[in-house]
CSV table of C-alpha atoms in Angstrom, one decimal:
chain,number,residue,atom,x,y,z
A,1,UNK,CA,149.6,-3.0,143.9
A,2,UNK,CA,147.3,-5.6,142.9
A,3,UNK,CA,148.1,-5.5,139.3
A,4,UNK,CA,152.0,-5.4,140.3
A,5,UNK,CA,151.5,-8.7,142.6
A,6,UNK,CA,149.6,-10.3,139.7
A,7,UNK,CA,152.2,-9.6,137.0
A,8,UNK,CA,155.1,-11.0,139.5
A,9,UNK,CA,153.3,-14.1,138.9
A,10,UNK,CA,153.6,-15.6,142.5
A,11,UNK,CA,152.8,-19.5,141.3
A,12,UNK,CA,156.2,-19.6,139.7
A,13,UNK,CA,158.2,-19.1,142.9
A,14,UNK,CA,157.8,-22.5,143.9
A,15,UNK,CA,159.8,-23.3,141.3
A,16,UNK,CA,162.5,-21.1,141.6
A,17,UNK,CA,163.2,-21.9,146.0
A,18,UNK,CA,163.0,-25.7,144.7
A,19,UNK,CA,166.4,-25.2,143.4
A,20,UNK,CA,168.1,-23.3,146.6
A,21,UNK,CA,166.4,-25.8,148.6
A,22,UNK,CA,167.9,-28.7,147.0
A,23,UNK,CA,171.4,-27.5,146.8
A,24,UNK,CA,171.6,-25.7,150.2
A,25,UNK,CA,170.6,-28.7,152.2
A,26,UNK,CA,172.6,-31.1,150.2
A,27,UNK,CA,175.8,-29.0,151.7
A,28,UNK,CA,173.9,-29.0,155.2
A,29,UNK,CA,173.8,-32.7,155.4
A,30,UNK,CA,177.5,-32.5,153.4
A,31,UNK,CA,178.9,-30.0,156.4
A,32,UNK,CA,177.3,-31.6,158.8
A,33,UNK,CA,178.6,-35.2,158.3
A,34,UNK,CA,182.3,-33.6,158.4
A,35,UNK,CA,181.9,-31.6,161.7
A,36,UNK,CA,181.5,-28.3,160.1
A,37,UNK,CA,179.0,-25.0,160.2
A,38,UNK,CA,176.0,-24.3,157.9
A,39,UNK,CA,175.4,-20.7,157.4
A,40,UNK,CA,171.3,-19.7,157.6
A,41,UNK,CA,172.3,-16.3,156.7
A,42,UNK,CA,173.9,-17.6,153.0
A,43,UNK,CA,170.7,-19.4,153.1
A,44,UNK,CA,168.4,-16.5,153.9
A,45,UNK,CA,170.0,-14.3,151.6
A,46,UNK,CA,169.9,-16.7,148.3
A,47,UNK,CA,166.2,-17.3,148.9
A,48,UNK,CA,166.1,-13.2,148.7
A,49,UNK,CA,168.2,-13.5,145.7
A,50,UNK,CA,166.5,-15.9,143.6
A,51,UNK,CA,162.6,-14.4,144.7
A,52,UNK,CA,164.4,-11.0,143.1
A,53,UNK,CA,165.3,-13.3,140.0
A,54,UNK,CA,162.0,-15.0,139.3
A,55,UNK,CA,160.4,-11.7,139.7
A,56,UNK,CA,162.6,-10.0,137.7
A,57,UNK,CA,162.5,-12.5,134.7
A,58,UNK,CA,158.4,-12.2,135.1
A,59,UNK,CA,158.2,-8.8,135.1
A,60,UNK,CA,161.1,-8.7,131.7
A,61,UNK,CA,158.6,-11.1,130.4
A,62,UNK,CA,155.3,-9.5,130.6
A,63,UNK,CA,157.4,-6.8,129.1
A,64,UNK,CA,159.5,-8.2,126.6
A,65,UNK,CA,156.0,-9.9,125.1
A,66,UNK,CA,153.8,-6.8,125.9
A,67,UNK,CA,155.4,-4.6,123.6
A,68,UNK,CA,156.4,-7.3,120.8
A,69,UNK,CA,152.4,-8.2,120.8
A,70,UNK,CA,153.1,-11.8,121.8
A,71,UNK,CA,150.3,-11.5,124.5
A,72,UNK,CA,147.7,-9.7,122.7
A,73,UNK,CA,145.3,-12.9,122.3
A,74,UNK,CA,146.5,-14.9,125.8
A,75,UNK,CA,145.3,-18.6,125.5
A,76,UNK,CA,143.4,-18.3,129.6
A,77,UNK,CA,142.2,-15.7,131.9
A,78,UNK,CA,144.4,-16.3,134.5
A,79,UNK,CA,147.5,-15.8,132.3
A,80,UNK,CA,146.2,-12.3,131.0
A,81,UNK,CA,149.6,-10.3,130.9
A,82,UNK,CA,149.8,-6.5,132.6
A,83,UNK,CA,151.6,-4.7,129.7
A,84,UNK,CA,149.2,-6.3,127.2
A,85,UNK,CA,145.8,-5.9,129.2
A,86,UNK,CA,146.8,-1.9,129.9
A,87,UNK,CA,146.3,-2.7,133.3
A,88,UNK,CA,150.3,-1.4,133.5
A,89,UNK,CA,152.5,0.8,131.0
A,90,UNK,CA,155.1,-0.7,128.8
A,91,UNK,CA,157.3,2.3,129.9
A,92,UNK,CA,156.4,1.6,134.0
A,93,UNK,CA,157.2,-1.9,133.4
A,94,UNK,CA,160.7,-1.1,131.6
A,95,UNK,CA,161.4,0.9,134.9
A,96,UNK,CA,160.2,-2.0,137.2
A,97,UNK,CA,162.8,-4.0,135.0
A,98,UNK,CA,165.7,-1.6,135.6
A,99,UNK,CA,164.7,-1.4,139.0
A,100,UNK,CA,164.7,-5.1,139.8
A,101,UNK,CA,167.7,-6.1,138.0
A,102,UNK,CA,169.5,-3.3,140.5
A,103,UNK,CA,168.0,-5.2,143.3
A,104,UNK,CA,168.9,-8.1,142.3
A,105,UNK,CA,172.6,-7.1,141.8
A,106,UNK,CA,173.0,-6.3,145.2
A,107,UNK,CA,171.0,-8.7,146.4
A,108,UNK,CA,173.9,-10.7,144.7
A,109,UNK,CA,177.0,-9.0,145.5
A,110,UNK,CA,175.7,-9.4,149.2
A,111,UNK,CA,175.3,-12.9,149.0
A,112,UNK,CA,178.3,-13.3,147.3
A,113,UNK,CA,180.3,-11.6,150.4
A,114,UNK,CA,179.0,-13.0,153.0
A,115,UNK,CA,179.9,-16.6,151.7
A,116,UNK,CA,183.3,-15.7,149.9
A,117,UNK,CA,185.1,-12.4,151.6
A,118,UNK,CA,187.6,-12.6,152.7
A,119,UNK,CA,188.8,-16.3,151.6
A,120,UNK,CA,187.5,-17.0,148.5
A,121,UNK,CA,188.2,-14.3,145.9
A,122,UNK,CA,188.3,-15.6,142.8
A,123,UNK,CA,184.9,-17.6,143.6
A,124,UNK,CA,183.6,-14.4,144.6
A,125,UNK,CA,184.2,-12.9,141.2
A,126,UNK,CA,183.5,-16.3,139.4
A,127,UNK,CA,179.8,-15.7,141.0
A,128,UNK,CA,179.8,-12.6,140.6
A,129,UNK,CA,180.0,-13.1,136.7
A,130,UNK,CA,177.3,-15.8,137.6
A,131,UNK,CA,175.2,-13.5,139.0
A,132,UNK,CA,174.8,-11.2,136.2
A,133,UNK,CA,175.0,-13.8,133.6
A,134,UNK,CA,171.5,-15.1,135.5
A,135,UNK,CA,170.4,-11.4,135.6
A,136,UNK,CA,170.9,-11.0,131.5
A,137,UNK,CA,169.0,-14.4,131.0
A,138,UNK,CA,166.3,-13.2,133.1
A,139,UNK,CA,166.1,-10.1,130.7
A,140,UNK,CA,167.0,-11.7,127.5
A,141,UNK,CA,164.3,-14.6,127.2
A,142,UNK,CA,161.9,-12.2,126.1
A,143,UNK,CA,163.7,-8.6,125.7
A,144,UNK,CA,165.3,-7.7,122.9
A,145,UNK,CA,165.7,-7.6,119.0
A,146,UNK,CA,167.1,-11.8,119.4
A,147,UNK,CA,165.3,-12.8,122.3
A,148,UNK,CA,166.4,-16.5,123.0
A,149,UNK,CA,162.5,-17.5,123.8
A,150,UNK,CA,161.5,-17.0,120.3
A,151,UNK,CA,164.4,-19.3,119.0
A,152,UNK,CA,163.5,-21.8,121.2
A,153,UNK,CA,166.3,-21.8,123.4
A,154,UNK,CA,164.3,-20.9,126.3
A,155,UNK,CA,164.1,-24.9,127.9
A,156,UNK,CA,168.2,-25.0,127.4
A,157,UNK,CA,168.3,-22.2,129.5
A,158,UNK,CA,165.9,-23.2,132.2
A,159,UNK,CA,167.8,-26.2,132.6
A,160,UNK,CA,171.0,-24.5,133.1
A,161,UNK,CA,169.6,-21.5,135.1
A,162,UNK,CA,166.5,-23.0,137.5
A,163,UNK,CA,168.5,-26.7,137.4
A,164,UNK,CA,172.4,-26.5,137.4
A,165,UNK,CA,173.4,-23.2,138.5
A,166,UNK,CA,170.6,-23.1,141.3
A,167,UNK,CA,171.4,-26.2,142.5
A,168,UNK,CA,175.1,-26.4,141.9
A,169,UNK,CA,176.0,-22.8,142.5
A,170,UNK,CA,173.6,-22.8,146.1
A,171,UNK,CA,175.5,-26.2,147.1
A,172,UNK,CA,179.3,-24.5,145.9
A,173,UNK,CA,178.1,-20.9,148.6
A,174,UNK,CA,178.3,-23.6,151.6
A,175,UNK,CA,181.1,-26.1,150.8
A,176,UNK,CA,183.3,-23.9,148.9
A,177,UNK,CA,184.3,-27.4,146.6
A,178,UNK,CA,182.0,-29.0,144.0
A,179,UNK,CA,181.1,-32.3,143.6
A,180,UNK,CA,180.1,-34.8,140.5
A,181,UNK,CA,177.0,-35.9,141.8
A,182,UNK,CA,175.5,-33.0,142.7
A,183,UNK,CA,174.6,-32.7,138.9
A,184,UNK,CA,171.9,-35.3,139.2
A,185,UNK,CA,169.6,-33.4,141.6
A,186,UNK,CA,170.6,-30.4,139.5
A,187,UNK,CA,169.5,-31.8,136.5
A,188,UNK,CA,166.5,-33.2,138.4
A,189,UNK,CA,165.2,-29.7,138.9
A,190,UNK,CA,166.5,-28.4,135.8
A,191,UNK,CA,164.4,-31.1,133.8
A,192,UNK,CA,161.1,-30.5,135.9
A,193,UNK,CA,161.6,-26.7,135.1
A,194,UNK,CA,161.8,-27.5,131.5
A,195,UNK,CA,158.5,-29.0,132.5
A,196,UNK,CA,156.4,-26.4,133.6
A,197,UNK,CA,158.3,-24.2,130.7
A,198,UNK,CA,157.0,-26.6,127.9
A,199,UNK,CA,153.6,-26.9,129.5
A,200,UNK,CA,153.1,-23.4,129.4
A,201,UNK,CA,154.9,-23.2,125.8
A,202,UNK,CA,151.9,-25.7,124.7
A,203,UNK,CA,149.4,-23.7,126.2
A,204,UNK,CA,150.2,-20.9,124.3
A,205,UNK,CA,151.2,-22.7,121.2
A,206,UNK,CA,148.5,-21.0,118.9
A,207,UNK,CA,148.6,-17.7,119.7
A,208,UNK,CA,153.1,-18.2,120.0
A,209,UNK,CA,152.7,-19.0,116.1
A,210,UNK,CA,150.8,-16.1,115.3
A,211,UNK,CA,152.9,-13.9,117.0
A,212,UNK,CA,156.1,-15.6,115.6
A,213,UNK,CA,157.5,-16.8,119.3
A,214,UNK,CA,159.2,-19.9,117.9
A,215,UNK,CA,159.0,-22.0,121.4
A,216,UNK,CA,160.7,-25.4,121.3
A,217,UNK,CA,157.4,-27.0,121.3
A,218,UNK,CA,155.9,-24.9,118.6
A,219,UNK,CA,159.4,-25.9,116.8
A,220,UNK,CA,158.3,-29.9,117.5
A,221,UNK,CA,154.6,-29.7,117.4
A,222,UNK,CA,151.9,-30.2,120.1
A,223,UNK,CA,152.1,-34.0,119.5
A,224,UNK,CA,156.1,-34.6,119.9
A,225,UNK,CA,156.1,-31.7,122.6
A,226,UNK,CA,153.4,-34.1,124.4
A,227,UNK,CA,156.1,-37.1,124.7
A,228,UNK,CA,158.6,-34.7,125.7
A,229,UNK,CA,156.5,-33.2,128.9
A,230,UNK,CA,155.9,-36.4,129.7
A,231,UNK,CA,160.0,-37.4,129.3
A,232,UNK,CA,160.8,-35.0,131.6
A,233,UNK,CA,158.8,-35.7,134.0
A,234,UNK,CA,159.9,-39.0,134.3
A,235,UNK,CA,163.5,-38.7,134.3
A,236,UNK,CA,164.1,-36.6,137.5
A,237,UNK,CA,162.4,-39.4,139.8
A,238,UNK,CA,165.3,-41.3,138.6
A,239,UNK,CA,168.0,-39.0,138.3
A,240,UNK,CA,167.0,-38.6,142.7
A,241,UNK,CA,166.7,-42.0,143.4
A,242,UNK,CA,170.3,-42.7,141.7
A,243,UNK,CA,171.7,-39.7,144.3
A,244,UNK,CA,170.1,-41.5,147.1
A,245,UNK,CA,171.8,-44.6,146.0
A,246,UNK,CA,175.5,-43.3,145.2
A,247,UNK,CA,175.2,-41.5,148.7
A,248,UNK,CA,175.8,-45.2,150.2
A,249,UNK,CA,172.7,-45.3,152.7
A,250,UNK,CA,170.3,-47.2,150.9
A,251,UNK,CA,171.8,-50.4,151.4
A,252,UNK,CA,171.3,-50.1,155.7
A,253,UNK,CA,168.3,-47.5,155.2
A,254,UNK,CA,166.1,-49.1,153.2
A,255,UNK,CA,163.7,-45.8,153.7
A,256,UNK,CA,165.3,-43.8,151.2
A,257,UNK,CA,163.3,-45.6,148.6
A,258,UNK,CA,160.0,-44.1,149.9
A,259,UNK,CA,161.4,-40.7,148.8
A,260,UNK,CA,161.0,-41.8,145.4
A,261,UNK,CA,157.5,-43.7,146.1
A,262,UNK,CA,156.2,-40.9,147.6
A,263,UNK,CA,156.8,-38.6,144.8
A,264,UNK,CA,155.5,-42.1,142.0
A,265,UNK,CA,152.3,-41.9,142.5
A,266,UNK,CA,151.4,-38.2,142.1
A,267,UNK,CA,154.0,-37.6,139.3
A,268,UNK,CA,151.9,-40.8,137.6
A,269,UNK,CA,148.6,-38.9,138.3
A,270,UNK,CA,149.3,-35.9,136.8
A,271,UNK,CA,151.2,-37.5,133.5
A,272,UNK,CA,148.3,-39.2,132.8
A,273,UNK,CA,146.0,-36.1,133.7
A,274,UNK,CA,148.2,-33.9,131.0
A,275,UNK,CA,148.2,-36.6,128.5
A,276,UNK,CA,144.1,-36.7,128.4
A,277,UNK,CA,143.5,-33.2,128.2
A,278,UNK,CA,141.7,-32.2,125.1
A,279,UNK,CA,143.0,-28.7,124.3
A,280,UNK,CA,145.9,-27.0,124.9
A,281,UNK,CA,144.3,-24.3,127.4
A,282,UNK,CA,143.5,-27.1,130.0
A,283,UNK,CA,147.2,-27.3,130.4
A,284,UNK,CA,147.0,-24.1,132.4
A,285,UNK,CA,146.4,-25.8,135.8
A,286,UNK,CA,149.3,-28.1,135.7
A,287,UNK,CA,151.9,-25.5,135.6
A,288,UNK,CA,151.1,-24.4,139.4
A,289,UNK,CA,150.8,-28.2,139.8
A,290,UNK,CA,154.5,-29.2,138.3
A,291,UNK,CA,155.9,-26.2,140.0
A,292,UNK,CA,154.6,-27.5,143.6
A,293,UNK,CA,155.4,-31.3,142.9
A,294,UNK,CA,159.2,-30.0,141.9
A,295,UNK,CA,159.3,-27.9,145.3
A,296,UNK,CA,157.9,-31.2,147.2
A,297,UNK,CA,161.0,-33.4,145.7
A,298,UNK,CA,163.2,-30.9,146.8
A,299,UNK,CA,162.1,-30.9,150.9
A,300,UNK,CA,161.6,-35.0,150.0
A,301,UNK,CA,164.8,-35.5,149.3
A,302,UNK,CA,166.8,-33.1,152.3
A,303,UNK,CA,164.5,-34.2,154.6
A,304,UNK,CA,165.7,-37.5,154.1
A,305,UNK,CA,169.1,-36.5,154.5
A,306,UNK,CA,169.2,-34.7,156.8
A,307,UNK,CA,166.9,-36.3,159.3
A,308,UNK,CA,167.4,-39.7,158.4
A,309,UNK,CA,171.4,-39.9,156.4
A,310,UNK,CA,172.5,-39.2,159.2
């Protein structure tokens, strides 16, 4: 069980709820402002739905890499991969694949009824395409004979999967309409995703060119992949901080801005902590780090609407 627990790879999840979090409490404050019902149950079951994704796409992972050697020389320790290590079979974690894309399926097609049956039918089958589209990514970053990892597709897919659909699609299972600006907090989390990908992508940039995993930033070098980490960590303090403005209360609640203050200082901190660092292994802490800062913007920024927009 240990060794099961280990290769879900728990630190990621933070990373995964920030997405659900941000979208299904920008449709509470939404509903909420026009007299209408927020569902905890849609909530409930879409935190179930994206834990069963993130532990899906880790487990495909430690599989998909296991068997293609990718993880034979790991750059840390702590990122020591089951399949590789022995400590589980490639042929146990194949089943644990099959077994939690199943899960996650219905995990899905629950979700999906609860928020669309009997209404909303063609959304339902819109997500429903959604769904396994998400499943297959989860899979396909590291499985396969054309895994899109190794071409180094893998950030374009974060930001679509962890940023826009998460945020976007969680927001759409509540309000049943979508709106332009949601694509800012969306992108927010889709960049700081891309984040923690790339850090982790530079960790393992040595052994990912021996093994022939073409990440992006093995593609741009460990120098150009540097000012792109430190890009994207920047940009989603603004892309929130524009939200908070277009929503119309800054101008009477002057407190928004500490949302974005709040979240200054430590994203400063740890940019310049990741640009000292001397060798590409000492980038391991920062992924936990990222993961937790990008969960914290999330609560940061519905906390603010919801206890103080309105």
């Amino acid at each position: 069980m240990k060794d099961w627990i280990q290769a879900a790879r728990l630190r990621t999840l933070p990373l995964s709820l920030s997405g659900i979090i941000m979208g299904s409490f920008i449709a509470k404050w939404r509903l909420y402002s026009e007299g209408e019902i927020w569902d905890w149950k849609i909530f409930a079951l879409a935190l179930l739905v994206t834990l069963l994704y993130q532990i899906l796409s880790n487990y495909a992972n430690d599989y998909g890499d296991g068997v293609k050697g990718t993880d034979a020389e790991r750059a840390t320790e702590a990122e020591t991969r089951a399949v590789a290590s022995g400590k589980i079979t490639a042929k146990q974690m194949k089943n644990a694949v099959i077994l939690f894309s199943i899960l996650s399926f219905v995990a899905t097609v629950a979700l999906l009824y609860l928020a669309f049956i009997p209404k909303y039918m063609n959304e339902f089958y819109l997500f429903i395409g959604l769904g396994v589209a998400s499943i297959l990514a989860a899979i396909g970053y590291t499985v396969g004979k054309k895994p899109y990892g190794y071409m180094g597709l893998g950030d374009l897919f974060v930001f679509i999967f962890f940023g826009l659909v998460s945020v976007c699609g969680s927001y759409f299972l509540f309000t049943k309409t979508f709106s332009w600006d949601i694509l800012l907090p969306g992108a927010a989390v889709g960049m700081m995703s891309m984040a923690v990908l790339n850090l982790n992508n530079m960790r393992d940039i040595e052994s990912d060119r021996l093994s022939g995993k073409n990440s992006f930033a093995l593609r741009i070098g460990f120098k150009n992949a540097m000012i792109y980490e430190i890009i994207l960590l920047q940009l989603p303090i603004i892309l929130i901080f524009v939200f908070l403005c277009l929503q119309g209360f800054l101008q009477t609640q002057q407190y928004y801005v500490f949302i974005v203050m709040i979240l200054l200082l430590p994203m400063m901190k740890i940019r310049r902590q990741i640009m000292s660092v001397k060798t590409p292994k000492e980038l391991d802490p920062f992924l936990k780090q990222v993961g937790i800062l990008t969960l914290v913007m999330a609560v940061l920024t519905v906390l603010g609407l919801n206890y103080f927009g309105n």
